[in-house]
GROMACS .gro file of C-alpha atoms in nm:
model
  361
    1MET     CA    1   8.071  -0.516   5.125
    2GLY     CA    2   7.959  -0.798   4.895
    3GLY     CA    3   8.028  -1.151   4.784
    4GLU     CA    4   8.018  -1.372   4.474
    5THR     CA    5   7.939  -1.740   4.434
    6LYS     CA    6   8.014  -1.793   4.066
    7GLY     CA    7   8.371  -1.665   4.105
    8GLU     CA    8   8.410  -1.743   4.477
    9GLY     CA    9   8.509  -1.392   4.572
   10GLY     CA   10   8.399  -1.072   4.736
   11ASN     CA   11   8.441  -0.699   4.750
   12VAL     CA   12   8.475  -0.423   5.005
   13ALA     CA   13   8.396  -0.057   4.940
   14LEU     CA   14   8.443   0.250   5.160
   15ARG     CA   15   8.306   0.594   5.074
   16TYR     CA   16   8.341   0.931   5.239
   17ALA     CA   17   8.191   1.269   5.149
   18THR     CA   18   8.201   1.604   5.323
   19GLN     CA   19   8.175   1.977   5.268
   20VAL     CA   20   8.457   2.196   5.400
   21GLY     CA   21   8.343   2.550   5.460
   22ASP     CA   22   8.122   2.709   5.200
   23ASP     CA   23   8.345   2.646   4.898
   24TRP     CA   24   8.493   2.292   4.913
   25GLN     CA   25   8.325   1.958   4.850
   26VAL     CA   26   8.532   1.641   4.900
   27PHE     CA   27   8.456   1.282   4.806
   28ALA     CA   28   8.667   0.967   4.844
   29ASN     CA   29   8.606   0.607   4.742
   30LEU     CA   30   8.815   0.294   4.806
   31ASN     CA   31   8.736  -0.051   4.662
   32TYR     CA   32   8.890  -0.395   4.686
   33ARG     CA   33   8.756  -0.686   4.482
   34GLU     CA   34   8.878  -1.044   4.451
   35ALA     CA   35   8.744  -1.348   4.267
   36ALA     CA   36   8.861  -1.694   4.168
   37ASN     CA   37   8.813  -1.825   3.814
   38TYR     CA   38   8.454  -1.809   3.700
   39VAL     CA   39   8.288  -2.131   3.585
   40ASP     CA   40   8.085  -2.196   3.273
   41GLY     CA   41   7.749  -2.370   3.248
   42ASP     CA   42   7.915  -2.713   3.261
   43GLY     CA   43   8.101  -2.628   3.580
   44ASN     CA   44   8.441  -2.589   3.410
   45ALA     CA   45   8.674  -2.309   3.520
   46ILE     CA   46   8.717  -2.022   3.272
   47GLU     CA   47   9.093  -1.972   3.265
   48GLY     CA   48   9.210  -1.613   3.294
   49SER     CA   49   8.896  -1.485   3.469
   50ALA     CA   50   9.041  -1.480   3.825
   51PHE     CA   51   9.151  -1.141   3.954
   52ASP     CA   52   9.211  -0.917   4.252
   53ALA     CA   53   9.221  -0.541   4.225
   54THR     CA   54   9.231  -0.234   4.444
   55SER     CA   55   9.094   0.095   4.315
   56GLY     CA   56   9.035   0.436   4.460
   57LEU     CA   57   8.918   0.786   4.377
   58VAL     CA   58   8.956   1.122   4.549
   59SER     CA   59   8.768   1.425   4.424
   60ALA     CA   60   8.771   1.783   4.553
   61THR     CA   61   8.565   2.067   4.406
   62TYR     CA   62   8.617   2.435   4.484
   63SER     CA   63   8.343   2.684   4.391
   64PHE     CA   64   8.460   3.041   4.335
   65ASP     CA   65   8.106   3.171   4.309
   66GLY     CA   66   7.785   3.063   4.146
   67ASN     CA   67   7.946   3.073   3.799
   68ARG     CA   68   8.292   2.919   3.841
   69SER     CA   69   8.432   2.596   3.982
   70LEU     CA   70   8.755   2.398   3.982
   71ARG     CA   71   8.753   2.022   4.037
   72PHE     CA   72   9.048   1.791   4.105
   73ILE     CA   73   9.019   1.414   4.057
   74TYR     CA   74   9.274   1.143   4.128
   75GLU     CA   75   9.197   0.782   4.032
   76ALA     CA   76   9.412   0.472   4.077
   77TRP     CA   77   9.369   0.103   3.993
   78ASP     CA   78   9.614  -0.169   4.096
   79SER     CA   79   9.621  -0.542   4.026
   80ASP     CA   80   9.903  -0.778   4.128
   81LEU     CA   81   9.844  -1.136   4.011
   82ASP     CA   82  10.091  -1.422   4.056
   83ASN     CA   83  10.081  -1.725   3.828
   84THR     CA   84   9.782  -1.591   3.637
   85SER     CA   85   9.690  -1.695   3.282
   86TYR     CA   86   9.911  -1.515   3.031
   87SER     CA   87   9.618  -1.479   2.793
   88GLN     CA   88   9.327  -1.311   2.968
   89THR     CA   89   9.091  -1.472   2.718
   90GLY     CA   90   9.195  -1.816   2.843
   91SER     CA   91   9.362  -1.926   2.516
   92ASP     CA   92   9.563  -2.248   2.550
   93GLY     CA   93   9.940  -2.263   2.494
   94PHE     CA   94  10.044  -1.934   2.656
   95GLY     CA   95  10.097  -2.064   3.009
   96ASN     CA   96  10.101  -1.843   3.317
   97VAL     CA   97  10.282  -1.527   3.425
   98ASP     CA   98  10.319  -1.290   3.720
   99ARG     CA   99  10.156  -0.964   3.611
  100HIS     CA  100  10.140  -0.634   3.798
  101THR     CA  101   9.927  -0.354   3.649
  102ARG     CA  102   9.893  -0.003   3.787
  103ASP     CA  103   9.688   0.274   3.626
  104GLN     CA  104   9.673   0.630   3.760
  105THR     CA  105   9.485   0.935   3.630
  106PHE     CA  106   9.485   1.295   3.752
  107SER     CA  107   9.236   1.548   3.616
  108ALA     CA  108   9.174   1.917   3.675
  109ILE     CA  109   8.843   2.052   3.542
  110TYR     CA  110   8.761   2.421   3.526
  111ALA     CA  111   8.405   2.528   3.443
  112SER     CA  112   8.263   2.878   3.420
  113ALA     CA  113   7.975   3.076   3.275
  114GLU     CA  114   8.122   3.356   3.065
  115GLU     CA  115   7.968   3.623   2.845
  116PHE     CA  116   8.066   3.424   2.534
  117GLY     CA  117   7.920   3.096   2.666
  118ASP     CA  118   7.977   2.810   2.907
  119LEU     CA  119   8.348   2.726   2.920
  120GLU     CA  120   8.493   2.392   3.029
  121MET     CA  121   8.863   2.306   3.029
  122THR     CA  122   8.997   1.964   3.129
  123LEU     CA  123   9.365   1.889   3.188
  124THR     CA  124   9.439   1.517   3.228
  125TYR     CA  125   9.750   1.313   3.294
  126SER     CA  126   9.733   0.933   3.296
  127ASP     CA  127  10.004   0.673   3.352
  128THR     CA  128   9.979   0.297   3.302
  129ASP     CA  129  10.259   0.056   3.397
  130ILE     CA  130  10.254  -0.321   3.337
  131THR     CA  131  10.525  -0.557   3.460
  132GLN     CA  132  10.535  -0.925   3.355
  133GLU     CA  133  10.771  -1.182   3.509
  134ASN     CA  134  10.825  -1.557   3.544
  135ALA     CA  135  10.629  -1.672   3.237
  136THR     CA  136  10.590  -2.051   3.233
  137SER     CA  137  10.579  -2.093   2.856
  138PRO     CA  138  10.893  -2.267   2.719
  139SER     CA  139  10.876  -2.061   2.400
  140PRO     CA  140  11.189  -1.846   2.332
  141SER     CA  141  10.966  -1.566   2.199
  142VAL     CA  142  11.025  -1.217   2.337
  143LEU     CA  143  10.656  -1.234   2.431
  144PHE     CA  144  10.746  -1.446   2.736
  145GLU     CA  145  11.055  -1.262   2.856
  146ASP     CA  146  11.041  -1.056   3.175
  147SER     CA  147  10.920  -0.723   3.041
  148THR     CA  148  10.772  -0.385   3.121
  149TYR     CA  149  10.518  -0.183   2.925
  150GLY     CA  150  10.430   0.177   2.998
  151TYR     CA  151  10.199   0.446   2.866
  152ASP     CA  152  10.168   0.808   2.980
  153THR     CA  153   9.928   1.058   2.826
  154LEU     CA  154   9.892   1.432   2.878
  155SER     CA  155   9.585   1.597   2.726
  156LEU     CA  156   9.401   1.928   2.731
  157ASP     CA  157   9.041   1.970   2.616
  158ALA     CA  158   8.882   2.314   2.601
  159ARG     CA  159   8.530   2.374   2.473
  160VAL     CA  160   8.262   2.643   2.471
  161SER     CA  161   7.886   2.592   2.452
  162THR     CA  162   7.666   2.889   2.373
  163ASP     CA  163   7.308   2.956   2.264
  164VAL     CA  164   7.261   3.187   1.967
  165THR     CA  165   6.979   3.276   1.728
  166TRP     CA  166   7.047   3.289   1.355
  167GLY     CA  167   6.744   3.449   1.192
  168ASN     CA  168   6.461   3.260   1.361
  169ILE     CA  169   6.667   2.943   1.418
  170ASP     CA  170   6.757   2.872   1.782
  171THR     CA  171   7.105   2.720   1.783
  172THR     CA  172   7.336   2.565   2.040
  173LEU     CA  173   7.693   2.609   1.918
  174ILE     CA  174   7.974   2.393   2.059
  175TYR     CA  175   8.335   2.449   1.957
  176GLY     CA  176   8.678   2.384   2.098
  177THR     CA  177   9.013   2.216   2.071
  178THR     CA  178   9.184   1.904   2.202
  179ILE     CA  179   9.559   1.850   2.237
  180SER     CA  180   9.711   1.522   2.352
  181ARG     CA  181  10.052   1.359   2.367
  182GLN     CA  182  10.102   0.992   2.448
  183SER     CA  183  10.442   0.833   2.504
  184ARG     CA  184  10.486   0.462   2.543
  185VAL     CA  185  10.774   0.229   2.624
  186ALA     CA  186  10.819  -0.147   2.598
  187GLU     CA  187  11.133  -0.327   2.705
  188ALA     CA  188  11.219  -0.695   2.743
  189GLU     CA  189  11.493  -0.813   2.979
  190THR     CA  190  11.701  -1.001   2.719
  191SER     CA  191  11.587  -0.882   2.377
  192THR     CA  192  11.542  -0.520   2.492
  193PHE     CA  193  11.325  -0.421   2.193
  194ILE     CA  194  10.974  -0.563   2.136
  195ASP     CA  195  10.912  -0.526   1.764
  196PHE     CA  196  10.539  -0.604   1.775
  197HIS     CA  197  10.483  -0.335   2.042
  198PRO     CA  198  10.698  -0.043   1.923
  199GLU     CA  199  10.788   0.250   2.142
  200GLY     CA  200  10.704   0.600   2.029
  201THR     CA  201  10.517   0.924   2.086
  202ALA     CA  202  10.180   1.016   1.935
  203THR     CA  203  10.069   1.379   1.934
  204ARG     CA  204   9.718   1.486   1.833
  205ILE     CA  205   9.602   1.845   1.780
  206ALA     CA  206   9.234   1.881   1.693
  207ALA     CA  207   8.976   2.156   1.649
  208PHE     CA  208   8.602   2.089   1.630
  209ALA     CA  209   8.270   2.266   1.600
  210GLN     CA  210   7.905   2.167   1.573
  211ALA     CA  211   7.575   2.354   1.570
  212GLU     CA  212   7.246   2.210   1.695
  213MET     CA  213   6.990   2.406   1.492
  214ASP     CA  214   6.622   2.391   1.598
  215PHE     CA  215   6.400   2.511   1.314
  216GLY     CA  216   6.090   2.518   1.536
  217ASN     CA  217   5.884   2.282   1.318
  218GLY     CA  218   6.006   1.950   1.461
  219LEU     CA  219   6.326   1.951   1.255
  220THR     CA  220   6.666   1.975   1.423
  221SER     CA  221   6.985   1.972   1.218
  222VAL     CA  222   7.335   1.915   1.358
  223PRO     CA  223   7.623   1.994   1.117
  224GLY     CA  224   7.976   1.951   1.248
  225LEU     CA  225   8.342   1.945   1.150
  226ARG     CA  226   8.659   1.806   1.312
  227LEU     CA  227   9.015   1.874   1.196
  228GLU     CA  228   9.298   1.668   1.344
  229TYR     CA  229   9.671   1.690   1.292
  230ALA     CA  230   9.858   1.375   1.397
  231ILE     CA  231  10.233   1.348   1.458
  232ASN     CA  232  10.372   0.999   1.516
  233GLU     CA  233  10.737   0.972   1.625
  234PRO     CA  234  10.917   0.638   1.668
  235GLY     CA  235  11.105   0.547   1.983
  236ALA     CA  236  11.466   0.435   2.023
  237ASP     CA  237  11.625   0.258   1.727
  238ASP     CA  238  11.671  -0.121   1.730
  239ALA     CA  239  12.021  -0.156   1.587
  240ALA     CA  240  11.979  -0.532   1.544
  241ALA     CA  241  11.674  -0.502   1.318
  242THR     CA  242  11.689  -0.429   0.948
  243ALA     CA  243  11.310  -0.386   0.937
  244ASP     CA  244  11.303  -0.102   1.191
  245SER     CA  245  11.206   0.252   1.089
  246ARG     CA  246  11.293   0.594   1.228
  247GLU     CA  247  11.060   0.800   1.012
  248THR     CA  248  10.824   1.056   1.169
  249VAL     CA  249  10.476   1.044   1.013
  250GLU     CA  250  10.247   1.349   1.003
  251ILE     CA  251   9.885   1.330   0.882
  252LEU     CA  252   9.599   1.581   0.861
  253SER     CA  253   9.249   1.432   0.893
  254VAL     CA  254   8.922   1.608   0.802
  255SER     CA  255   8.593   1.469   0.935
  256PRO     CA  256   8.268   1.653   0.845
  257LYS     CA  257   7.918   1.536   0.938
  258VAL     CA  258   7.553   1.638   0.935
  259ALA     CA  259   7.280   1.475   1.141
  260PHE     CA  260   6.911   1.545   1.188
  261THR     CA  261   6.604   1.452   1.389
  262TYR     CA  262   6.245   1.516   1.281
  263ASP     CA  263   5.926   1.480   1.484
  264ILE     CA  264   5.672   1.347   1.235
  265SER     CA  265   5.401   1.342   1.501
  266ASP     CA  266   5.370   1.312   1.877
  267GLU     CA  267   5.445   0.939   1.845
  268TRP     CA  268   5.657   0.901   1.531
  269GLY     CA  269   5.999   1.043   1.461
  270MET     CA  270   6.290   0.991   1.225
  271PHE     CA  271   6.662   1.054   1.247
  272GLY     CA  272   6.965   1.019   1.027
  273SER     CA  273   7.322   1.125   0.960
  274LEU     CA  274   7.573   1.156   0.681
  275SER     CA  275   7.941   1.166   0.772
  276GLN     CA  276   8.296   1.123   0.653
  277THR     CA  277   8.546   1.011   0.917
  278GLU     CA  278   8.922   0.996   0.869
  279ARG     CA  279   9.140   0.799   1.112
  280ALA     CA  280   9.516   0.838   1.113
  281PRO     CA  281   9.722   0.518   1.165
  282ASN     CA  282   9.851   0.465   1.519
  283LEU     CA  283  10.196   0.372   1.651
  284ASP     CA  284  10.135  -0.004   1.628
  285GLU     CA  285  10.019   0.015   1.268
  286LEU     CA  286  10.305   0.239   1.158
  287TYR     CA  287  10.608   0.096   1.338
  288SER     CA  288  10.542  -0.272   1.417
  289ASN     CA  289  10.784  -0.498   1.232
  290ASP     CA  290  10.909  -0.858   1.228
  291ASP     CA  291  11.276  -0.888   1.146
  292SER     CA  292  11.255  -1.270   1.139
  293ASP     CA  293  11.084  -1.270   0.799
  294GLY     CA  294  11.158  -0.916   0.680
  295GLU     CA  295  10.822  -0.755   0.763
  296THR     CA  296  10.907  -0.386   0.774
  297ALA     CA  297  10.746  -0.085   0.938
  298ALA     CA  298  10.456   0.062   0.739
  299THR     CA  299  10.528   0.433   0.743
  300ASP     CA  300  10.358   0.487   0.405
  301LEU     CA  301  10.013   0.401   0.540
  302LEU     CA  302   9.729   0.633   0.441
  303PRO     CA  303   9.454   0.732   0.685
  304GLU     CA  304   9.134   0.525   0.679
  305THR     CA  305   8.836   0.711   0.532
  306ALA     CA  306   8.481   0.599   0.612
  307ARG     CA  307   8.175   0.749   0.444
  308SER     CA  308   7.869   0.654   0.646
  309VAL     CA  309   7.495   0.703   0.622
  310GLU     CA  310   7.237   0.623   0.888
  311LEU     CA  311   6.858   0.643   0.878
  312GLY     CA  312   6.611   0.539   1.144
  313PHE     CA  313   6.259   0.573   1.280
  314THR     CA  314   6.128   0.592   1.635
  315TYR     CA  315   5.788   0.518   1.783
  316SER     CA  316   5.698   0.620   2.137
  317ARG     CA  317   5.361   0.591   2.306
  318ALA     CA  318   5.238   0.623   2.661
  319GLY     CA  319   4.929   0.435   2.779
  320LEU     CA  320   4.956   0.150   2.528
  321LEU     CA  321   4.771  -0.107   2.743
  322ASN     CA  322   4.691   0.103   3.049
  323GLY     CA  323   4.747   0.453   3.179
  324ASN     CA  324   5.074   0.369   3.353
  325ASP     CA  325   5.276   0.196   3.083
  326GLY     CA  326   5.489   0.311   2.793
  327PHE     CA  327   5.631   0.167   2.470
  328ASP     CA  328   5.936   0.272   2.268
  329ALA     CA  329   6.069   0.121   1.944
  330HIS     CA  330   6.368   0.212   1.723
  331VAL     CA  331   6.459   0.085   1.377
  332THR     CA  332   6.796   0.184   1.230
  333ALA     CA  333   6.978   0.112   0.903
  334HIS     CA  334   7.349   0.189   0.871
  335TYR     CA  335   7.597   0.166   0.585
  336SER     CA  336   7.968   0.253   0.570
  337TYR     CA  337   8.204   0.254   0.275
  338VAL     CA  338   8.566   0.245   0.390
  339GLU     CA  339   8.866   0.334   0.178
  340ASN     CA  340   9.224   0.252   0.275
  341LEU     CA  341   9.118   0.018   0.556
  342ILE     CA  342   9.426  -0.078   0.758
  343GLU     CA  343   9.493  -0.448   0.823
  344HIS     CA  344   9.786  -0.668   0.924
  345ASP     CA  345   9.987  -0.825   0.642
  346SER     CA  346  10.192  -1.129   0.746
  347THR     CA  347  10.365  -1.171   0.408
  348GLY     CA  348  10.742  -1.186   0.450
  349GLY     CA  349  10.941  -0.903   0.298
  350THR     CA  350  10.645  -0.661   0.297
  351PRO     CA  351  10.529  -0.388   0.538
  352ASN     CA  352  10.372  -0.527   0.856
  353ASN     CA  353  10.043  -0.346   0.784
  354ARG     CA  354   9.878  -0.236   0.461
  355ASN     CA  355   9.586  -0.037   0.322
  356ILE     CA  356   9.299  -0.226   0.159
  357ALA     CA  357   9.150  -0.038  -0.135
  358GLU     CA  358   8.792  -0.057  -0.006
  359ALA     CA  359   8.557  -0.231   0.234
  360GLU     CA  360   8.185  -0.219   0.316
  361ILE     CA  361   8.016  -0.244   0.654
   0.00000   0.00000   0.00000
């Protein structure tokens, strides 16, 4: 149990843990937290910072033997706010709204030590539902209509970690695959379709591998590769919109990398990486449109490609001023060159999003 003065609130937490027999371990946690609007240094209320939320977690782990286990986790978070700020950043002009948010996640995790390496498989289902009602803004925008938003995601991650020796190089090899499918809906009471938050389904199928190679002389190299196949499918058609799109978009992304660390001495070290990362456009970027000025869906978007380099040095020393202290310092330089950067384009009669030829970070 606790309290707050800056936000005039408090919290209550209950926890329970037990072991059932020789094989089951159970843990449960329940939290409730509430706070009024926080105040800034001048004593003014920060609009949109008030909240109340209930959250909970239940976890149960079953051990088959010393090498295998199966864990189940259920998590939930619920917030029901009446007459709260529409914009959670406190921006003026948006008024207030009744907003109910519920997020639930269920996970099953299997771990085992096999002859080919340590195996871990995680199956996860998550569901988020947001309901908004009674907005006070007088604007006729669909943004302020009574509406519901929903997201549900099913994913499977399977990976193996194993220690091997190539020649005289000790190597930890990690490889696996990830499959996910997210469906989302958005519906307004009067307008039905919400063009700036399009419905659809995003499927991702990825395979990855990396090797942590210890050369035994202070140098460790970590090459890796990730392949991802993305399938984006639009939701129901908006018959009233000429800017809508029903085109399925499929993209293959290839993301290689190599990183290293090197111990120059007991105190000095250096590290760095060289990578190319490709990011496929998401549902918002592909299918958002604005029929009022002819901004169409952007189904011709190319994936973003970032080529990045990083280099840094570390210094670590114990006993700098006395025998009980320690000192660590890191210096890092980073550069990224991005091709086909995706940004919003508000020009009427053009796609809602576009690729920029290049950008530097």
